[in-house]
């Protein structure tokens, strides 16, 4: 739902992204394509992700996304997990407006009346010998089975999502049996590893092995492929653009790129053969926005601007996320307070009423692939609705799970996976692993503890246990006393996390203790509108067993707050080429 290059949270334009911008790249690619057949696909996660989408949550008719797809003459639309964030009824009402077929090969539910398992596009291919020949293009679409966990609230019990590998194998073989000359897979999944399990959410390398698939559009992790900075392995060729030997591409996020795969075909022995192929990710940065495409979202854009600028209340001190990955922060404290009060109220009269409540919260905006503007930055004084969206950009409910002290230790170890393993001999190593998803860094407030990144991580970024005996979490205290392994707590967190998002140990929809029915944004709004005494906070920090130096990338606006991390002795290294402020720290 980045329909135009505009950041509603910071109230600024963005010349790197937006459907109106990448549409210009699409039209240029079409105009300059060699003679032949050109097809255009979307690969999911289109319906949610910006405040503009939230404005339309209760207004799905005359949807500007559908109007944009139709104006650009899309040939097929694949689905991603976020296309169901607003429920099946909403999805069906918007999908009914698409001119192109909507596909999901491994998602099965009788309530999804607009979704097809596959489609064959019949086209005419002009050939060098002057003849025009029929070309049948089969198209499949798969998405992670974990979508059922992440969107637990939205799917009925009748919904099934088959493993992607099996669905793609069966579907591609079926399309070839029906006469498809070329099979394209819209794979809403990240690249992953050739050895990933069949149920992994990132399986593009596994899918590339399937003989009947001729090209793959990948997604879900919203990376850019091919890309010169991508690591080359036996299975990944970031120059030619192949995954397990199959032509592939991935178009970034928010309309930042157009993924383009070129196949050169020859008709021999009464069948089509692929002679050559190439892949590219074409950037939309600084491309002109299409005026007709911008116009399709103008009315809803105006409504969103008005909603985002509406006044909410007052705050007495600035709130920011510049150092939310380094220490306790007012940003996460505020979120924790709001969620704590919501669950404390929901627990009244239940079996959990007497349990102490803790809050697990993750930064919603702290840099990462979204760039140096992706930080919370709220000045003291009047607070607007856009500021609330900065704090909690995702449409999640406040849920709770019962957990022991031992569970909490595992929860924190899983969170600490985002850090590099510090080496005292490397003076300018990174603090955070490249590509680590910040939204999987949970801080459990109301506790005090330290994290030691000189120790190896127990968990990988994808949630796998890689060093069972490793320990990064130390000195965990609750109410001034060491946290007991057998102590029982009620942990408030988002529905995404508790339903299994991020693969945290023992978290699943089935293990949920309470579902408040309150959206996180509404909980924060209520807290800001009617302030209450603050809940006593814990305090966490990075504390290494030996002296280390490392470099942290943060917001360009961070320097006035350096006093908050004075114990790390920050040294301003200036702006990097990617726009982040680089700060050398001593731990």
Coordinates of C-alpha atoms in Angstrom, one line a residue:
X1 CA 0.0 0.0 0.0
X2 CA 2.9 2.4 -0.7
X3 CA 0.9 3.8 -3.6
X4 CA 2.9 7.0 -3.8
X5 CA 6.3 8.1 -2.6
X6 CA 5.2 9.5 0.7
X7 CA 6.0 8.8 4.3
X8 CA 2.9 9.5 6.3
X9 CA 4.7 9.0 9.6
X10 CA 7.3 11.6 9.1
X11 CA 5.0 13.7 6.8
X12 CA 7.7 13.8 4.1
X13 CA 8.0 12.7 0.5
X14 CA 10.2 9.7 -0.4
X15 CA 11.9 9.7 -3.8
X16 CA 13.0 6.0 -3.5
X17 CA 9.6 4.3 -3.3
X18 CA 5.9 4.2 -4.2
X19 CA 3.7 2.5 -6.8
X20 CA 3.3 5.8 -8.7
X21 CA 7.1 5.9 -9.0
X22 CA 7.7 2.3 -9.9
X23 CA 4.9 2.5 -12.5
X24 CA 7.1 4.8 -14.5
X25 CA 9.8 2.1 -14.4
X26 CA 7.2 -0.5 -15.5
X27 CA 6.1 1.6 -18.5
X28 CA 9.8 2.2 -19.5
X29 CA 10.5 -1.5 -19.3
X30 CA 7.5 -2.3 -21.4
X31 CA 8.4 0.3 -24.0
X32 CA 12.1 -0.9 -24.3
X33 CA 11.4 -4.7 -24.1
X34 CA 12.5 -6.7 -27.1
X35 CA 9.8 -7.9 -29.5
X36 CA 7.9 -10.8 -27.8
X37 CA 5.6 -11.3 -24.9
X38 CA 5.7 -9.1 -21.7
X39 CA 3.7 -10.1 -18.6
X40 CA 3.4 -8.2 -15.3
X41 CA 2.8 -9.8 -11.9
X42 CA 2.4 -8.7 -8.3
X43 CA 3.8 -11.0 -5.6
X44 CA 1.8 -10.2 -2.5
X45 CA 1.8 -8.1 0.7
X46 CA 0.0 -5.4 -1.3
X47 CA -3.1 -4.6 0.9
X48 CA -1.5 -3.5 4.2
X49 CA 1.6 -1.7 5.4
X50 CA 1.0 2.1 5.5
X51 CA -1.4 4.5 7.2
X52 CA -3.1 4.9 3.8
X53 CA -4.1 1.2 4.1
X54 CA -5.4 1.8 7.6
X55 CA -7.5 4.6 6.4
X56 CA -9.2 2.2 4.0
X57 CA -9.7 -0.6 6.5
X58 CA -13.4 0.1 6.8
X59 CA -13.7 1.5 3.3
X60 CA -12.7 -1.2 0.8
X61 CA -14.9 -0.1 -2.1
X62 CA -13.4 1.9 -5.0
X63 CA -10.0 0.8 -3.6
X64 CA -7.0 2.7 -5.1
X65 CA -4.8 -0.4 -5.1
X66 CA -7.3 -2.2 -7.3
X67 CA -7.5 0.9 -9.6
X68 CA -3.7 1.0 -9.9
X69 CA -3.4 -2.7 -10.7
X70 CA -6.1 -2.3 -13.3
X71 CA -4.6 0.8 -14.8
X72 CA -1.3 -0.9 -15.3
X73 CA -2.9 -4.0 -16.8
X74 CA -1.5 -6.6 -14.4
X75 CA -1.6 -10.2 -15.8
X76 CA -1.8 -12.0 -12.4
X77 CA -1.7 -11.2 -8.7
X78 CA -0.1 -13.5 -6.2
X79 CA -0.8 -13.3 -2.5
X80 CA 1.4 -12.7 0.6
X81 CA 0.7 -13.1 4.3
X82 CA -0.1 -9.4 4.9
X83 CA -2.9 -9.4 2.3
X84 CA -5.1 -11.0 5.0
X85 CA -4.3 -8.6 7.9
X86 CA -7.7 -7.0 7.6
X87 CA -9.7 -10.2 7.3
X88 CA -11.1 -12.5 4.6
X89 CA -14.2 -10.4 4.0
X90 CA -12.1 -7.2 3.4
X91 CA -9.7 -9.2 1.1
X92 CA -12.6 -10.6 -1.0
X93 CA -14.2 -7.2 -1.4
X94 CA -11.0 -5.6 -2.7
X95 CA -10.0 -8.7 -4.8
X96 CA -13.3 -8.6 -6.5
X97 CA -12.2 -5.2 -8.0
X98 CA -9.1 -6.7 -9.6
X99 CA -9.2 -7.3 -13.4
X100 CA -6.3 -9.8 -13.1
X101 CA -6.7 -13.3 -11.7
X102 CA -5.8 -13.7 -8.0
X103 CA -3.6 -16.7 -7.3
X104 CA -2.6 -18.9 -4.3
X105 CA -1.7 -22.5 -5.0
X106 CA -1.2 -23.7 -1.4
X107 CA -4.0 -21.7 0.4
X108 CA -7.3 -23.5 0.6
X109 CA -10.5 -22.0 2.0
X110 CA -14.0 -22.1 0.6
X111 CA -14.5 -18.5 1.8
X112 CA -11.8 -17.2 -0.5
X113 CA -14.1 -17.1 -3.6
X114 CA -11.8 -14.8 -5.6
X115 CA -8.6 -17.0 -5.4
X116 CA -7.5 -19.5 -8.1
X117 CA -4.8 -22.1 -7.6
X118 CA -3.1 -21.3 -10.9
X119 CA -3.8 -19.7 -14.3
X120 CA -2.5 -20.3 -17.8
X121 CA -2.0 -17.1 -19.9
X122 CA -2.4 -17.7 -23.6
X123 CA -0.2 -15.3 -25.6
X124 CA 1.0 -15.0 -29.2
X125 CA 4.8 -15.0 -29.7
X126 CA 6.2 -13.2 -32.8
X127 CA 9.2 -15.2 -34.0
X128 CA 12.2 -14.3 -36.1
X129 CA 11.1 -16.5 -39.0
X130 CA 8.1 -14.2 -39.3
X131 CA 5.5 -16.6 -37.9
X132 CA 3.4 -16.0 -34.8
X133 CA 3.1 -19.0 -32.5
X134 CA 1.1 -19.7 -29.4
X135 CA 2.8 -19.4 -26.0
X136 CA 1.1 -20.8 -22.9
X137 CA 2.5 -19.3 -19.6
X138 CA 1.5 -21.1 -16.5
X139 CA 1.5 -19.1 -13.2
X140 CA 1.5 -20.4 -9.7
X141 CA 1.7 -18.6 -6.3
X142 CA 2.7 -19.9 -2.9
X143 CA 3.0 -18.2 0.5
X144 CA 4.4 -19.4 3.9
X145 CA 2.2 -21.8 5.9
X146 CA 3.1 -19.7 8.9
X147 CA 0.5 -17.2 7.6
X148 CA -2.1 -19.2 9.6
X149 CA -0.2 -18.4 12.8
X150 CA 0.6 -14.8 12.0
X151 CA -3.0 -14.0 11.0
X152 CA -4.6 -16.4 13.5
X153 CA -7.4 -13.9 14.2
X154 CA -8.4 -13.6 10.5
X155 CA -8.7 -17.2 9.3
X156 CA -11.5 -19.7 10.2
X157 CA -10.6 -23.2 11.3
X158 CA -11.4 -24.5 7.8
X159 CA -8.4 -22.7 6.2
X160 CA -5.5 -24.8 5.2
X161 CA -2.1 -23.8 3.8
X162 CA 0.0 -26.6 2.3
X163 CA 3.8 -26.6 2.4
X164 CA 5.2 -24.5 -0.4
X165 CA 7.5 -27.1 -1.8
X166 CA 4.9 -29.8 -2.3
X167 CA 2.3 -27.3 -3.6
X168 CA 4.8 -25.9 -6.2
X169 CA 6.0 -29.4 -7.3
X170 CA 2.4 -30.6 -7.8
X171 CA 1.2 -27.4 -9.3
X172 CA 4.0 -26.9 -11.8
X173 CA 3.8 -30.6 -12.9
X174 CA 0.0 -30.1 -13.4
X175 CA 0.5 -27.0 -15.5
X176 CA 3.0 -28.7 -17.7
X177 CA 0.6 -31.6 -18.2
X178 CA -2.1 -29.0 -19.3
X179 CA 0.3 -27.7 -22.0
X180 CA 2.0 -24.8 -20.2
X181 CA 5.2 -24.0 -22.2
X182 CA 6.7 -21.9 -19.4
X183 CA 5.9 -21.9 -15.7
X184 CA 6.4 -18.9 -13.5
X185 CA 6.2 -19.2 -9.7
X186 CA 5.2 -16.2 -7.7
X187 CA 6.9 -17.3 -4.5
X188 CA 6.1 -15.1 -1.5
X189 CA 9.1 -16.4 0.3
X190 CA 12.7 -15.3 1.0
X191 CA 15.8 -16.9 -0.5
X192 CA 16.6 -19.1 2.5
X193 CA 19.0 -22.0 2.5
X194 CA 19.1 -25.1 0.3
X195 CA 18.9 -27.2 3.4
X196 CA 15.9 -25.4 4.9
X197 CA 13.1 -27.6 6.1
X198 CA 10.0 -28.1 4.0
X199 CA 8.0 -25.9 6.3
X200 CA 10.5 -23.0 6.3
X201 CA 9.0 -19.6 5.6
X202 CA 12.0 -18.8 3.3
X203 CA 12.3 -21.5 0.7
X204 CA 13.1 -19.9 -2.7
X205 CA 16.3 -22.0 -3.0
X206 CA 14.4 -25.2 -2.4
X207 CA 11.8 -24.1 -4.9
X208 CA 14.4 -23.4 -7.5
X209 CA 15.3 -27.1 -7.7
X210 CA 11.9 -28.0 -9.1
X211 CA 12.4 -29.1 -12.7
X212 CA 9.0 -27.8 -14.0
X213 CA 9.5 -24.2 -12.7
X214 CA 11.2 -21.9 -15.3
X215 CA 11.3 -18.6 -13.4
X216 CA 10.8 -17.4 -9.8
X217 CA 9.7 -14.1 -8.4
X218 CA 10.7 -14.2 -4.7
X219 CA 9.4 -12.0 -1.9
X220 CA 8.3 -11.9 1.8
X221 CA 11.7 -10.8 3.1
X222 CA 11.5 -7.8 0.7
X223 CA 15.2 -7.9 -0.2
X224 CA 16.6 -6.9 -3.6
X225 CA 17.8 -9.7 -5.9
X226 CA 19.9 -9.9 -8.0
X227 CA 22.2 -7.4 -6.1
X228 CA 25.9 -7.0 -6.2
X229 CA 26.1 -7.1 -2.4
X230 CA 24.3 -10.5 -2.2
X231 CA 26.5 -13.3 -1.2
X232 CA 27.5 -15.8 -4.0
X233 CA 27.2 -19.5 -3.1
X234 CA 26.8 -22.7 -5.0
X235 CA 23.1 -22.1 -5.1
X236 CA 22.9 -18.3 -5.4
X237 CA 24.3 -16.4 -8.4
X238 CA 23.7 -12.7 -7.6
X239 CA 25.2 -11.6 -11.0
X240 CA 23.3 -13.9 -13.4
X241 CA 20.3 -13.8 -11.1
X242 CA 19.6 -17.5 -10.4
X243 CA 18.5 -19.5 -7.4
X244 CA 19.4 -23.2 -7.6
X245 CA 20.0 -22.6 -11.3
X246 CA 16.5 -21.1 -11.9
X247 CA 16.1 -17.5 -13.2
X248 CA 14.9 -15.4 -10.2
X249 CA 14.4 -11.9 -9.0
X250 CA 13.1 -10.1 -5.9
X251 CA 11.9 -6.4 -6.1
X252 CA 12.7 -5.0 -2.6
X253 CA 9.9 -3.3 -0.7
X254 CA 7.4 -0.4 -1.0
X255 CA 7.8 -0.1 -4.7
X256 CA 11.5 0.4 -4.5
X257 CA 12.3 -1.8 -7.5
X258 CA 10.9 -3.6 -10.4
X259 CA 12.0 -7.3 -10.7
X260 CA 12.6 -8.2 -14.3
X261 CA 13.4 -11.6 -15.7
X262 CA 14.1 -12.0 -19.5
X263 CA 13.8 -15.4 -21.1
X264 CA 15.0 -15.9 -24.7
X265 CA 12.9 -18.7 -26.2
X266 CA 13.4 -20.9 -29.3
X267 CA 10.7 -23.0 -30.9
X268 CA 12.3 -26.3 -31.9
X269 CA 10.8 -29.8 -32.4
X270 CA 7.3 -28.4 -31.8
X271 CA 8.1 -27.1 -28.4
X272 CA 9.5 -24.0 -26.7
X273 CA 13.0 -24.1 -25.2
X274 CA 14.7 -21.5 -23.0
X275 CA 18.0 -20.5 -24.7
X276 CA 19.2 -17.7 -22.4
X277 CA 18.0 -15.8 -19.4
X278 CA 18.9 -12.8 -17.3
X279 CA 17.5 -11.1 -14.2
X280 CA 17.6 -7.6 -12.8
X281 CA 16.2 -5.5 -10.1
X282 CA 15.5 -2.0 -11.6
X283 CA 15.5 0.8 -9.0
X284 CA 12.7 3.3 -8.8
X285 CA 14.8 5.8 -7.0
X286 CA 14.3 9.3 -8.5
X287 CA 12.1 8.0 -11.3
X288 CA 9.2 10.4 -11.9
X289 CA 5.9 9.6 -10.3
X290 CA 3.1 8.9 -12.8
X291 CA 0.5 11.7 -12.6
X292 CA -2.4 9.4 -13.6
X293 CA -1.4 6.8 -11.1
X294 CA -1.0 9.4 -8.3
X295 CA -4.5 10.7 -9.1
X296 CA -6.0 7.2 -8.3
X297 CA -5.2 7.6 -4.6
X298 CA -5.5 11.4 -4.2
X299 CA -8.8 11.4 -2.3
X300 CA -7.8 8.6 0.2
X301 CA -4.4 10.3 0.5
X302 CA -6.0 13.5 1.6
X303 CA -8.1 11.6 4.2
X304 CA -5.0 9.9 5.5
X305 CA -3.1 13.2 5.9
X306 CA -6.0 14.7 7.9
X307 CA -6.2 11.6 10.2
X308 CA -2.5 11.5 10.8
X309 CA -2.3 15.2 11.8
X310 CA -5.2 15.0 14.3
X311 CA -4.3 15.9 17.9
X312 CA -4.2 13.2 20.6
X313 CA -2.7 14.7 23.7
X314 CA 0.6 16.0 25.2
X315 CA 3.9 14.5 26.3
X316 CA 6.3 16.2 28.6
X317 CA 9.6 14.9 27.1
X318 CA 10.8 13.8 23.6
X319 CA 10.4 10.1 22.7
X320 CA 12.8 8.5 20.2
X321 CA 14.1 5.1 19.1
X322 CA 17.7 6.1 18.3
X323 CA 19.1 3.8 20.9
X324 CA 16.3 1.2 21.4
X325 CA 18.7 -1.6 20.4
X326 CA 21.3 -0.5 23.0
X327 CA 19.4 0.2 26.2
X328 CA 16.1 0.8 27.9
X329 CA 14.1 3.5 26.1
X330 CA 11.2 5.8 26.7
X331 CA 9.7 4.6 23.4
X332 CA 9.4 1.0 24.5
X333 CA 8.6 1.9 28.1
X334 CA 5.5 3.8 26.9
X335 CA 4.4 0.8 24.8
X336 CA 5.0 -1.5 27.7
X337 CA 2.9 0.6 30.0
X338 CA -0.1 0.7 27.6
X339 CA 0.0 -3.0 27.0
X340 CA 0.5 -3.8 30.7
X341 CA -2.6 -1.9 31.7
X342 CA -4.6 -3.5 28.9
X343 CA -3.7 -7.0 30.0
X344 CA -4.0 -6.2 33.7
X345 CA -7.6 -5.1 33.0
X346 CA -8.3 -8.2 30.8
X347 CA -7.0 -10.5 33.5
X348 CA -9.6 -9.4 36.1
X349 CA -11.8 -12.3 37.1
X350 CA -9.7 -14.9 35.3
X351 CA -7.3 -17.6 36.5
X352 CA -4.4 -15.2 35.7
X353 CA -5.6 -12.3 37.9
X354 CA -3.0 -12.7 40.6
X355 CA 0.0 -13.3 38.3
X356 CA 2.5 -10.4 37.9
X357 CA 2.3 -8.8 34.5
X358 CA 5.4 -8.1 32.3
X359 CA 5.4 -6.6 28.8
X360 CA 7.4 -7.8 25.8
X361 CA 7.8 -5.0 23.3
X362 CA 9.9 -4.5 20.1
X363 CA 10.8 -1.3 18.4
X364 CA 8.5 -0.6 15.5
X365 CA 10.9 1.8 13.8
X366 CA 14.6 1.6 14.4
X367 CA 16.4 1.8 11.0
X368 CA 17.0 -1.4 9.1
X369 CA 16.2 -1.8 5.4
X370 CA 13.6 1.0 5.6
X371 CA 16.4 3.5 5.9
X372 CA 17.6 6.3 8.1
X373 CA 14.2 8.0 8.4
X374 CA 12.7 4.8 9.9
X375 CA 13.0 6.0 13.6
X376 CA 10.6 7.2 16.2
X377 CA 11.1 11.0 16.7
X378 CA 8.4 12.7 18.7
X379 CA 9.2 16.1 20.2
X380 CA 7.9 17.1 23.6
X381 CA 4.5 18.9 23.5
X382 CA 1.4 18.1 21.4
X383 CA 1.3 14.6 20.0
X384 CA -0.5 13.7 16.8
X385 CA -1.9 10.5 15.5
X386 CA 1.1 10.0 13.2
X387 CA 3.2 9.8 16.3
X388 CA 1.2 6.9 17.7
X389 CA 1.7 5.1 14.3
X390 CA 5.4 5.7 14.7
X391 CA 5.3 3.8 18.0
X392 CA 3.1 0.9 16.8
X393 CA 2.9 0.7 13.0
X394 CA 1.4 -2.7 12.8
X395 CA -2.2 -3.7 13.2
X396 CA -1.9 -6.1 16.1
X397 CA -4.0 -6.9 19.2
X398 CA -2.7 -7.0 22.8
X399 CA -2.5 -10.6 23.9
X400 CA -0.9 -12.4 26.8
X401 CA 0.8 -15.7 27.5
X402 CA 1.7 -17.4 30.8
X403 CA 5.4 -17.9 31.1
X404 CA 7.9 -19.1 33.7
X405 CA 11.2 -17.6 34.5
X406 CA 12.9 -20.3 32.4
X407 CA 10.7 -19.3 29.4
X408 CA 11.6 -15.7 29.9
X409 CA 15.3 -16.5 29.7
X410 CA 14.7 -18.3 26.4
X411 CA 12.6 -15.4 25.1
X412 CA 15.5 -13.0 25.8
X413 CA 18.1 -15.3 24.3
X414 CA 16.0 -15.4 21.1
X415 CA 15.8 -11.6 21.0
X416 CA 19.6 -11.3 21.5
X417 CA 20.2 -13.1 18.1
X418 CA 20.2 -9.7 16.4
X419 CA 23.7 -8.9 17.6
X420 CA 27.1 -9.6 16.0
X421 CA 29.4 -11.8 18.1
X422 CA 31.8 -9.2 19.4
X423 CA 35.5 -9.8 18.9
X424 CA 37.8 -7.6 21.1
X425 CA 40.4 -7.7 18.2
X426 CA 37.9 -6.1 15.7
X427 CA 37.7 -2.4 16.5
X428 CA 34.9 -1.4 14.1
X429 CA 32.6 -4.4 13.9
X430 CA 28.9 -3.8 13.6
X431 CA 26.7 -3.9 16.7
X432 CA 23.8 -5.4 14.9
X433 CA 23.9 -8.2 12.3
X434 CA 23.4 -7.1 8.7
X435 CA 19.8 -7.8 7.8
X436 CA 18.6 -8.5 11.3
X437 CA 14.9 -7.8 11.6
X438 CA 14.6 -5.2 14.4
X439 CA 10.9 -6.1 15.0
X440 CA 12.2 -9.5 16.4
X441 CA 14.1 -7.7 19.1
X442 CA 11.9 -8.0 22.1
X443 CA 12.6 -6.1 25.3
X444 CA 10.8 -7.5 28.4
X445 CA 10.1 -4.5 30.5
X446 CA 9.8 -4.5 34.3
X447 CA 12.9 -6.6 34.4
X448 CA 16.6 -5.7 34.7
X449 CA 19.2 -7.7 32.8
X450 CA 22.3 -7.4 30.6
X451 CA 23.2 -8.8 27.2
X452 CA 26.7 -9.9 26.4
X453 CA 27.4 -10.1 22.6
X454 CA 30.9 -11.4 23.1
X455 CA 29.2 -14.7 23.7
X456 CA 27.9 -16.7 20.7
X457 CA 24.1 -16.4 20.0
X458 CA 22.0 -19.3 21.1
X459 CA 19.5 -18.6 18.3
X460 CA 19.9 -17.8 14.6
X461 CA 18.0 -14.9 13.2
X462 CA 15.3 -17.3 11.8
X463 CA 14.7 -18.7 15.3
X464 CA 16.7 -22.0 14.9
X465 CA 18.7 -23.1 18.0
X466 CA 22.3 -23.1 16.8
X467 CA 24.3 -23.0 20.1
X468 CA 22.1 -24.7 22.8
X469 CA 24.6 -24.0 25.6
X470 CA 25.3 -20.4 24.7
X471 CA 24.3 -17.6 27.1
X472 CA 24.1 -13.9 26.3
X473 CA 21.5 -13.0 28.9
X474 CA 22.8 -12.3 32.4
X475 CA 21.8 -10.7 35.8
X476 CA 18.1 -11.0 35.2
X477 CA 16.3 -9.3 38.2
X478 CA 12.6 -8.9 39.0
X479 CA 11.6 -6.5 41.8
X480 CA 15.3 -6.4 43.0
X481 CA 15.7 -10.2 43.2
X482 CA 17.1 -12.7 40.8
X483 CA 14.5 -14.1 38.5
X484 CA 13.6 -17.7 39.6
X485 CA 13.3 -20.3 36.9
X486 CA 10.0 -21.5 38.2
X487 CA 8.4 -18.1 38.8
X488 CA 5.1 -17.6 36.9
X489 CA 4.2 -14.4 35.0
X490 CA 1.6 -13.1 32.5
X491 CA 3.5 -11.6 29.5
X492 CA 1.7 -8.9 27.5
X493 CA 2.8 -8.8 23.8
X494 CA 1.3 -8.4 20.4
X495 CA -0.9 -11.0 18.8
X496 CA 1.7 -11.3 16.0
X497 CA 4.4 -12.4 18.5
X498 CA 2.2 -14.6 20.7
X499 CA 0.7 -16.4 17.7
X500 CA 4.2 -17.4 16.6
X501 CA 5.6 -14.5 14.6
X502 CA 9.4 -14.5 14.7
X503 CA 9.6 -18.2 15.9
X504 CA 10.0 -17.4 19.6
X505 CA 10.2 -20.5 21.8
X506 CA 6.9 -21.9 23.1
X507 CA 4.8 -19.1 21.5
X508 CA 1.8 -20.1 19.5
X509 CA -1.9 -19.2 19.2
X510 CA -2.8 -22.4 21.0
X511 CA -0.7 -21.4 24.1
X512 CA -2.3 -17.9 24.4
X513 CA -3.6 -17.1 27.8
X514 CA -5.6 -13.9 27.1
X515 CA -6.8 -12.0 24.1
X516 CA -7.8 -8.5 25.1
X517 CA -9.6 -7.6 21.9
X518 CA -7.8 -4.2 22.1
X519 CA -5.6 -3.1 19.2
X520 CA -2.1 -2.0 20.3
X521 CA -2.6 1.5 18.7
X522 CA -5.9 1.9 20.7
X523 CA -4.1 0.9 23.9
X524 CA -1.5 3.5 23.3
X525 CA -4.1 6.1 22.4
X526 CA -6.0 5.5 25.6
X527 CA -2.8 5.7 27.6
X528 CA -1.8 9.1 26.1
X529 CA -5.2 10.6 26.3
X530 CA -5.6 9.6 30.0
X531 CA -2.1 9.4 31.6
X532 CA -1.8 7.3 34.7
X533 CA 1.1 6.8 37.1
X534 CA 4.0 5.0 35.4
X535 CA 4.7 1.4 36.1
X536 CA 8.1 0.8 37.8
X537 CA 10.6 0.0 35.0
X538 CA 13.5 -2.4 34.9
X539 CA 16.7 -1.6 33.1
X540 CA 18.5 -3.5 30.5
X541 CA 21.9 -2.8 28.8
X542 CA 24.7 -4.3 26.8
X543 CA 27.5 -5.4 29.1
X544 CA 30.4 -7.3 27.7
X545 CA 32.7 -9.7 29.6
X546 CA 35.7 -8.0 27.9
X547 CA 36.3 -4.5 26.5
X548 CA 35.1 -4.2 22.9
X549 CA 34.6 -1.5 20.3
X550 CA 31.8 -1.6 17.7
X551 CA 29.9 0.7 15.3
X552 CA 26.2 1.4 15.6
X553 CA 24.1 2.8 12.8
X554 CA 21.3 5.1 14.0
X555 CA 19.2 8.1 13.0
X556 CA 21.0 11.3 11.7
X557 CA 19.0 13.1 14.4
X558 CA 20.6 11.1 17.3
X559 CA 23.5 13.3 18.4
X560 CA 21.5 15.5 20.8
X561 CA 20.7 12.4 22.7
X562 CA 24.2 11.1 23.0
X563 CA 24.1 11.8 26.8
X564 CA 21.7 8.9 27.1
X565 CA 24.4 6.4 26.1
X566 CA 27.3 8.2 27.8
X567 CA 28.4 5.0 29.4
X568 CA 29.2 3.6 26.0
X569 CA 31.4 6.7 25.2
X570 CA 29.9 7.5 21.8
X571 CA 32.1 8.9 19.0
X572 CA 30.4 10.5 16.1
X573 CA 31.8 9.0 12.8
X574 CA 29.6 11.0 10.5
X575 CA 27.0 10.0 8.0
X576 CA 27.5 6.8 6.0
X577 CA 26.7 6.5 2.3
X578 CA 23.4 4.9 3.2
X579 CA 22.3 8.0 5.2
X580 CA 22.7 6.5 8.7
X581 CA 24.7 8.2 11.4
X582 CA 27.7 5.9 12.4
X583 CA 28.6 6.0 16.1
X584 CA 31.6 4.2 17.5
X585 CA 30.9 2.7 21.0
X586 CA 33.0 1.2 23.7
X587 CA 31.4 -1.7 25.7

